[in-house]
Amino acid sequence: MTPTDHVKLFIPGPVEISEKTFQAFRTPMIGHRSGDFKKLYAEIHPRLQTLFGTRQPVFISTSSAWGVMEGAIRNIVARKVLNCMNGAFSDKWFDVSKRCGKEAEALQAEWSQPILPGQVDAALAKGGFDAVTLIHNETSTGVKNPLKEIAAVVKKYPGVLLIVDTVSSFSTEAIPMDELGIDVLLTGSQKALALPPGMALFSVSEAAFERAATMKDRGYYFDFIEFKKNQADDMTPSTPVISHIYALRSKLDDIFTEGVEARYARHAKLNGIVHEWAKKNGFEFFAAEGYRSVSLTCVKNNQDVDVAAWIKALREKYRCVIDGGYGKIKGKTFRISNMGDETEATITALLGWLDDTLPS
Ligand SMILES: *Cc1c(COP(=O)(O)O)cnc(C)c1O
């Protein structure tokens, strides 16, 4: 494996984009109210539903994931939201809830620890809530929360809707929205889907549409009811990022050619290879055992390696980068992504380059 001609990203988003995807991205433009656009959306929609594990409509938002994360708060939270927090992205969601003028309560777990179903149960038992936010895969810490068990707890509370961010786990493992009873499931384009940043995908349950319809201040750009009305006609409320949708179609071709199950197995396998490498080199994992992401590895820098110098050397010698840790755990951790189109060959090459550039 030889280094790429550009700096290849092994950070947990954005990730490397294939030539094939870029080719699709530069497809000539079409009108967003044209038959060609409707055909394009209608063509990809069933495959999106399969990946979401839903019979509900799947929407395309011309925004990064945060747009839909904020939109979900505005469409769904009438009384009070419980924000499950155990990392940079989930902590921020609490702040966003308050900035939207909502009553919000923090369920804070230590970074590196999962949100446990019992904690959610205890919080909801106090009453007054009508929504919960959860990040499935906390990209900042590499913690994967027990989504299935938490969803089962939320189900016990009628009228409490579950909003789940799967930005860095979507398409790396099965997340069956309908079966789990998730009310809003959202993801972004630049992580596991290996598309450029700037597009988000989401789906909404019937209960969540009913709630949204009663909300007075849900705005326009992220109005779930507008999305629903437009999707029924294979369109989006405003001019969508058409280039991304062409790229998404190409990516869906890739995913279904590889096979969804094979794709999940590939992510698990590559993640396992990174884990073995970390152990072999005497590193520990930041995320608690049993709650580790399969799309990225957050390694604890228990050997006090100069991570910034390591990444600099990696970049100079092998034209690629890993991530040097997020926010308050910068330098104390580093993260290696195995999202997107990576293979055993590319991940093994990266690990060899990391060995070669490891500061002594
Ligand atoms: C990257 C990320 C986001 C934010 O995505 P943007 O594209 O910056 O809006 C949100 N949640 C998780 C879990 C992420 O990994």
PDB file of C-alpha atoms in Angstrom, residues 34-241:
ATOM      1  CA  SER A  34     -38.148  18.413 -12.112  1.00  0.00           C
ATOM      2  CA  GLY A  35     -39.169  14.878 -12.957  1.00  0.00           C
ATOM      3  CA  ASP A  36     -35.475  13.970 -12.995  1.00  0.00           C
ATOM      4  CA  PHE A  37     -35.122  14.961  -9.358  1.00  0.00           C
ATOM      5  CA  LYS A  38     -38.255  13.108  -8.307  1.00  0.00           C
ATOM      6  CA  LYS A  39     -36.950  10.046 -10.081  1.00  0.00           C
ATOM      7  CA  LEU A  40     -33.607  10.337  -8.290  1.00  0.00           C
ATOM      8  CA  TYR A  41     -35.176  10.660  -4.816  1.00  0.00           C
ATOM      9  CA  ALA A  42     -37.713   7.897  -5.502  1.00  0.00           C
ATOM     10  CA  GLU A  43     -34.901   5.647  -6.708  1.00  0.00           C
ATOM     11  CA  ILE A  44     -32.788   5.937  -3.560  1.00  0.00           C
ATOM     12  CA  HIS A  45     -35.624   6.050  -1.038  1.00  0.00           C
ATOM     13  CA  PRO A  46     -36.320   2.302  -0.613  1.00  0.00           C
ATOM     14  CA  ARG A  47     -32.636   1.627   0.045  1.00  0.00           C
ATOM     15  CA  LEU A  48     -32.521   4.414   2.613  1.00  0.00           C
ATOM     16  CA  GLN A  49     -35.529   2.861   4.344  1.00  0.00           C
ATOM     17  CA  THR A  50     -33.720  -0.477   4.413  1.00  0.00           C
ATOM     18  CA  LEU A  51     -30.637   1.068   6.016  1.00  0.00           C
ATOM     19  CA  PHE A  52     -32.774   2.963   8.544  1.00  0.00           C
ATOM     20  CA  GLY A  53     -34.807  -0.174   9.277  1.00  0.00           C
ATOM     21  CA  THR A  54     -38.011   1.779   8.783  1.00  0.00           C
ATOM     22  CA  ARG A  55     -41.185   1.986   6.736  1.00  0.00           C
ATOM     23  CA  GLN A  56     -41.371   5.695   7.520  1.00  0.00           C
ATOM     24  CA  PRO A  57     -40.190   8.290   4.999  1.00  0.00           C
ATOM     25  CA  VAL A  58     -36.468   9.121   5.023  1.00  0.00           C
ATOM     26  CA  PHE A  59     -35.640  12.797   4.551  1.00  0.00           C
ATOM     27  CA  ILE A  60     -32.670  14.576   3.024  1.00  0.00           C
ATOM     28  CA  SER A  61     -31.589  17.742   4.795  1.00  0.00           C
ATOM     29  CA  THR A  62     -29.215  20.235   3.254  1.00  0.00           C
ATOM     30  CA  SER A  63     -27.355  20.901   6.467  1.00  0.00           C
ATOM     31  CA  SER A  64     -24.855  19.155   8.622  1.00  0.00           C
ATOM     32  CA  ALA A  65     -26.223  16.825  11.311  1.00  0.00           C
ATOM     33  CA  TRP A  66     -26.550  19.668  13.816  1.00  0.00           C
ATOM     34  CA  GLY A  67     -29.316  21.194  11.746  1.00  0.00           C
ATOM     35  CA  VAL A  68     -31.481  18.122  12.237  1.00  0.00           C
ATOM     36  CA  MET A  69     -30.354  17.744  15.875  1.00  0.00           C
ATOM     37  CA  GLU A  70     -31.604  21.254  16.577  1.00  0.00           C
ATOM     38  CA  GLY A  71     -34.644  20.666  14.366  1.00  0.00           C
ATOM     39  CA  ALA A  72     -35.578  17.578  16.365  1.00  0.00           C
ATOM     40  CA  ILE A  73     -35.600  19.652  19.562  1.00  0.00           C
ATOM     41  CA  ARG A  74     -37.819  22.287  17.952  1.00  0.00           C
ATOM     42  CA  ASN A  75     -40.240  19.777  16.429  1.00  0.00           C
ATOM     43  CA  ILE A  76     -40.509  17.333  19.329  1.00  0.00           C
ATOM     44  CA  VAL A  77     -39.926  18.961  22.722  1.00  0.00           C
ATOM     45  CA  ALA A  78     -43.129  20.543  24.041  1.00  0.00           C
ATOM     46  CA  ARG A  79     -42.591  20.020  27.784  1.00  0.00           C
ATOM     47  CA  LYS A  80     -39.106  18.931  28.813  1.00  0.00           C
ATOM     48  CA  VAL A  81     -36.231  16.989  27.261  1.00  0.00           C
ATOM     49  CA  LEU A  82     -33.816  14.626  28.956  1.00  0.00           C
ATOM     50  CA  ASN A  83     -30.409  15.029  27.278  1.00  0.00           C
ATOM     51  CA  CYS A  84     -28.229  11.945  27.793  1.00  0.00           C
ATOM     52  CA  MET A  85     -24.653  13.232  27.960  1.00  0.00           C
ATOM     53  CA  ASN A  86     -21.306  11.457  27.973  1.00  0.00           C
ATOM     54  CA  GLY A  87     -19.083  13.252  25.486  1.00  0.00           C
ATOM     55  CA  ALA A  88     -18.577  16.426  23.479  1.00  0.00           C
ATOM     56  CA  PHE A  89     -21.464  15.995  21.027  1.00  0.00           C
ATOM     57  CA  SER A  90     -24.054  14.785  23.527  1.00  0.00           C
ATOM     58  CA  ASP A  91     -23.032  17.446  26.076  1.00  0.00           C
ATOM     59  CA  LYS A  92     -23.502  20.089  23.398  1.00  0.00           C
ATOM     60  CA  TRP A  93     -27.037  18.856  22.659  1.00  0.00           C
ATOM     61  CA  PHE A  94     -28.075  19.954  26.163  1.00  0.00           C
ATOM     62  CA  ASP A  95     -26.767  23.430  25.422  1.00  0.00           C
ATOM     63  CA  VAL A  96     -28.629  23.443  22.087  1.00  0.00           C
ATOM     64  CA  SER A  97     -31.889  22.426  23.831  1.00  0.00           C
ATOM     65  CA  LYS A  98     -31.604  25.434  26.113  1.00  0.00           C
ATOM     66  CA  ARG A  99     -30.678  27.754  23.253  1.00  0.00           C
ATOM     67  CA  CYS A 100     -33.908  26.629  21.577  1.00  0.00           C
ATOM     68  CA  GLY A 101     -35.699  27.893  24.681  1.00  0.00           C
ATOM     69  CA  LYS A 102     -36.619  24.423  25.921  1.00  0.00           C
ATOM     70  CA  GLU A 103     -36.717  23.088  29.412  1.00  0.00           C
ATOM     71  CA  ALA A 104     -33.913  20.530  29.530  1.00  0.00           C
ATOM     72  CA  GLU A 105     -32.406  18.221  32.089  1.00  0.00           C
ATOM     73  CA  ALA A 106     -28.886  16.806  31.877  1.00  0.00           C
ATOM     74  CA  LEU A 107     -28.281  13.128  32.470  1.00  0.00           C
ATOM     75  CA  GLN A 108     -24.513  13.346  32.722  1.00  0.00           C
ATOM     76  CA  ALA A 109     -22.264  10.307  32.710  1.00  0.00           C
ATOM     77  CA  GLU A 110     -18.514  10.593  32.919  1.00  0.00           C
ATOM     78  CA  TRP A 111     -16.770  10.789  29.531  1.00  0.00           C
ATOM     79  CA  SER A 112     -15.600   7.197  28.818  1.00  0.00           C
ATOM     80  CA  GLN A 113     -18.661   5.702  30.532  1.00  0.00           C
ATOM     81  CA  PRO A 114     -21.889   4.681  28.799  1.00  0.00           C
ATOM     82  CA  ILE A 115     -25.382   5.958  29.536  1.00  0.00           C
ATOM     83  CA  LEU A 116     -27.027   3.060  31.375  1.00  0.00           C
ATOM     84  CA  PRO A 117     -30.692   2.106  30.932  1.00  0.00           C
ATOM     85  CA  GLY A 118     -31.262   2.238  34.691  1.00  0.00           C
ATOM     86  CA  GLN A 119     -30.104   5.872  34.769  1.00  0.00           C
ATOM     87  CA  VAL A 120     -32.567   6.798  32.029  1.00  0.00           C
ATOM     88  CA  ASP A 121     -35.326   4.932  33.856  1.00  0.00           C
ATOM     89  CA  ALA A 122     -34.611   6.733  37.130  1.00  0.00           C
ATOM     90  CA  ALA A 123     -34.616  10.135  35.416  1.00  0.00           C
ATOM     91  CA  LEU A 124     -37.833   9.532  33.449  1.00  0.00           C
ATOM     92  CA  ALA A 125     -39.574   8.147  36.548  1.00  0.00           C
ATOM     93  CA  LYS A 126     -39.474  11.666  38.015  1.00  0.00           C
ATOM     94  CA  GLY A 127     -41.988  12.646  35.330  1.00  0.00           C
ATOM     95  CA  GLY A 128     -42.537  15.762  33.236  1.00  0.00           C
ATOM     96  CA  PHE A 129     -40.504  14.665  30.201  1.00  0.00           C
ATOM     97  CA  ASP A 130     -41.745  14.249  26.655  1.00  0.00           C
ATOM     98  CA  ALA A 131     -38.443  13.582  24.841  1.00  0.00           C
ATOM     99  CA  VAL A 132     -35.025  12.009  25.277  1.00  0.00           C
ATOM    100  CA  THR A 133     -31.918  12.692  23.191  1.00  0.00           C
ATOM    101  CA  LEU A 134     -29.268  10.018  22.872  1.00  0.00           C
ATOM    102  CA  ILE A 135     -26.095   9.779  20.826  1.00  0.00           C
ATOM    103  CA  HIS A 136     -25.627   6.168  19.856  1.00  0.00           C
ATOM    104  CA  ASN A 137     -21.911   6.375  19.166  1.00  0.00           C
ATOM    105  CA  GLU A 138     -20.172   9.222  21.040  1.00  0.00           C
ATOM    106  CA  THR A 139     -17.532  10.039  18.464  1.00  0.00           C
ATOM    107  CA  SER A 140     -15.470  12.135  20.882  1.00  0.00           C
ATOM    108  CA  THR A 141     -14.875   9.272  23.327  1.00  0.00           C
ATOM    109  CA  GLY A 142     -15.488   6.116  21.278  1.00  0.00           C
ATOM    110  CA  VAL A 143     -18.292   5.073  23.650  1.00  0.00           C
ATOM    111  CA  LYS A 144     -21.221   3.209  22.146  1.00  0.00           C
ATOM    112  CA  ASN A 145     -24.301   3.531  24.300  1.00  0.00           C
ATOM    113  CA  PRO A 146     -26.635   0.526  24.800  1.00  0.00           C
ATOM    114  CA  LEU A 147     -29.284   1.824  22.409  1.00  0.00           C
ATOM    115  CA  LYS A 148     -31.544  -1.220  22.392  1.00  0.00           C
ATOM    116  CA  GLU A 149     -31.825  -1.351  26.179  1.00  0.00           C
ATOM    117  CA  ILE A 150     -32.312   2.417  26.499  1.00  0.00           C
ATOM    118  CA  ALA A 151     -35.000   2.362  23.793  1.00  0.00           C
ATOM    119  CA  ALA A 152     -36.811  -0.376  25.748  1.00  0.00           C
ATOM    120  CA  VAL A 153     -36.776   1.827  28.866  1.00  0.00           C
ATOM    121  CA  VAL A 154     -38.126   4.864  26.993  1.00  0.00           C
ATOM    122  CA  LYS A 155     -40.963   2.675  25.635  1.00  0.00           C
ATOM    123  CA  LYS A 156     -42.238   2.253  29.210  1.00  0.00           C
ATOM    124  CA  TYR A 157     -43.102   5.956  29.283  1.00  0.00           C
ATOM    125  CA  PRO A 158     -45.975   6.806  26.939  1.00  0.00           C
ATOM    126  CA  GLY A 159     -45.627  10.222  25.376  1.00  0.00           C
ATOM    127  CA  VAL A 160     -41.839  10.279  25.762  1.00  0.00           C
ATOM    128  CA  LEU A 161     -40.242  10.306  22.303  1.00  0.00           C
ATOM    129  CA  LEU A 162     -36.721   9.055  21.609  1.00  0.00           C
ATOM    130  CA  ILE A 163     -34.395  11.102  19.380  1.00  0.00           C
ATOM    131  CA  VAL A 164     -31.222   9.260  18.363  1.00  0.00           C
ATOM    132  CA  ASP A 165     -28.074  10.577  16.664  1.00  0.00           C
ATOM    133  CA  THR A 166     -26.285   7.828  14.721  1.00  0.00           C
ATOM    134  CA  VAL A 167     -23.895  10.165  12.916  1.00  0.00           C
ATOM    135  CA  SER A 168     -20.814   7.974  13.379  1.00  0.00           C
ATOM    136  CA  SER A 169     -22.475   4.552  13.582  1.00  0.00           C
ATOM    137  CA  PHE A 170     -25.052   4.631  10.778  1.00  0.00           C
ATOM    138  CA  SER A 171     -24.400   1.903   8.188  1.00  0.00           C
ATOM    139  CA  THR A 172     -21.634   0.318  10.282  1.00  0.00           C
ATOM    140  CA  GLU A 173     -24.051  -1.894  12.220  1.00  0.00           C
ATOM    141  CA  ALA A 174     -27.793  -2.602  12.189  1.00  0.00           C
ATOM    142  CA  ILE A 175     -29.868   0.156  13.833  1.00  0.00           C
ATOM    143  CA  PRO A 176     -33.463  -0.929  13.139  1.00  0.00           C
ATOM    144  CA  MET A 177     -35.474   2.208  13.838  1.00  0.00           C
ATOM    145  CA  ASP A 178     -38.997   0.733  13.781  1.00  0.00           C
ATOM    146  CA  GLU A 179     -38.097  -2.385  15.730  1.00  0.00           C
ATOM    147  CA  LEU A 180     -36.350  -0.376  18.448  1.00  0.00           C
ATOM    148  CA  GLY A 181     -39.126   2.204  18.583  1.00  0.00           C
ATOM    149  CA  ILE A 182     -36.932   5.199  17.765  1.00  0.00           C
ATOM    150  CA  ASP A 183     -38.929   8.358  16.981  1.00  0.00           C
ATOM    151  CA  VAL A 184     -36.281  10.435  15.239  1.00  0.00           C
ATOM    152  CA  LEU A 185     -33.184   8.780  13.775  1.00  0.00           C
ATOM    153  CA  LEU A 186     -30.596  11.027  12.160  1.00  0.00           C
ATOM    154  CA  THR A 187     -27.185  10.815  10.566  1.00  0.00           C
ATOM    155  CA  GLY A 188     -24.723  12.962   8.632  1.00  0.00           C
ATOM    156  CA  SER A 189     -22.902  12.469   5.349  1.00  0.00           C
ATOM    157  CA  GLN A 190     -19.197  12.830   6.163  1.00  0.00           C
ATOM    158  CA  LYS A 191     -18.654   9.995   8.600  1.00  0.00           C
ATOM    159  CA  ALA A 192     -19.496   6.359   7.943  1.00  0.00           C
ATOM    160  CA  LEU A 193     -21.166   7.168   4.611  1.00  0.00           C
ATOM    161  CA  ALA A 194     -17.887   8.648   3.321  1.00  0.00           C
ATOM    162  CA  LEU A 195     -19.536  11.523   1.465  1.00  0.00           C
ATOM    163  CA  PRO A 196     -18.500  15.182   1.653  1.00  0.00           C
ATOM    164  CA  PRO A 197     -19.907  17.147   4.643  1.00  0.00           C
ATOM    165  CA  GLY A 198     -23.095  19.173   4.193  1.00  0.00           C
ATOM    166  CA  MET A 199     -25.974  16.718   4.057  1.00  0.00           C
ATOM    167  CA  ALA A 200     -27.960  14.942   6.765  1.00  0.00           C
ATOM    168  CA  LEU A 201     -30.500  12.133   6.575  1.00  0.00           C
ATOM    169  CA  PHE A 202     -33.295  11.476   9.029  1.00  0.00           C
ATOM    170  CA  SER A 203     -36.524   9.630   9.589  1.00  0.00           C
ATOM    171  CA  VAL A 204     -39.472  10.382  11.850  1.00  0.00           C
ATOM    172  CA  SER A 205     -42.045   8.082  13.491  1.00  0.00           C
ATOM    173  CA  GLU A 206     -45.831   8.618  13.296  1.00  0.00           C
ATOM    174  CA  ALA A 207     -45.913   9.628  16.967  1.00  0.00           C
ATOM    175  CA  ALA A 208     -43.216  12.208  16.281  1.00  0.00           C
ATOM    176  CA  PHE A 209     -45.149  13.627  13.305  1.00  0.00           C
ATOM    177  CA  GLU A 210     -48.225  13.937  15.542  1.00  0.00           C
ATOM    178  CA  ARG A 211     -46.185  15.817  18.126  1.00  0.00           C
ATOM    179  CA  ALA A 212     -44.559  18.042  15.500  1.00  0.00           C
ATOM    180  CA  ALA A 213     -47.943  19.018  14.081  1.00  0.00           C
ATOM    181  CA  THR A 214     -48.875  20.546  17.458  1.00  0.00           C
ATOM    182  CA  MET A 215     -45.656  22.556  17.814  1.00  0.00           C
ATOM    183  CA  LYS A 216     -45.995  26.276  17.139  1.00  0.00           C
ATOM    184  CA  ASP A 217     -42.353  27.324  16.889  1.00  0.00           C
ATOM    185  CA  ARG A 218     -40.855  24.607  14.781  1.00  0.00           C
ATOM    186  CA  GLY A 219     -39.740  27.088  12.146  1.00  0.00           C
ATOM    187  CA  TYR A 220     -39.590  26.347   8.441  1.00  0.00           C
ATOM    188  CA  TYR A 221     -36.204  25.005   7.320  1.00  0.00           C
ATOM    189  CA  PHE A 222     -36.320  21.966   9.597  1.00  0.00           C
ATOM    190  CA  ASP A 223     -40.091  21.604   9.842  1.00  0.00           C
ATOM    191  CA  PHE A 224     -40.726  17.859   9.892  1.00  0.00           C
ATOM    192  CA  ILE A 225     -44.253  18.342   8.528  1.00  0.00           C
ATOM    193  CA  GLU A 226     -42.897  20.253   5.517  1.00  0.00           C
ATOM    194  CA  PHE A 227     -40.405  17.446   4.891  1.00  0.00           C
ATOM    195  CA  LYS A 228     -43.212  14.892   5.070  1.00  0.00           C
ATOM    196  CA  LYS A 229     -45.464  16.785   2.657  1.00  0.00           C
ATOM    197  CA  ASN A 230     -42.650  17.235   0.154  1.00  0.00           C
ATOM    198  CA  GLN A 231     -41.309  13.688   0.391  1.00  0.00           C
ATOM    199  CA  ALA A 232     -44.772  12.352  -0.438  1.00  0.00           C
ATOM    200  CA  ASP A 233     -44.128  13.961  -3.829  1.00  0.00           C
ATOM    201  CA  ASP A 234     -40.430  12.896  -3.965  1.00  0.00           C
ATOM    202  CA  MET A 235     -39.206  16.381  -3.189  1.00  0.00           C
ATOM    203  CA  THR A 236     -37.599  18.406  -0.399  1.00  0.00           C
ATOM    204  CA  PRO A 237     -38.914  21.676   1.136  1.00  0.00           C
ATOM    205  CA  SER A 238     -36.070  23.823  -0.238  1.00  0.00           C
ATOM    206  CA  THR A 239     -33.443  23.346  -2.937  1.00  0.00           C
ATOM    207  CA  PRO A 240     -31.461  20.356  -1.755  1.00  0.00           C
ATOM    208  CA  VAL A 241     -27.787  19.645  -2.198  1.00  0.00           C
TER     209      VAL A 241
END
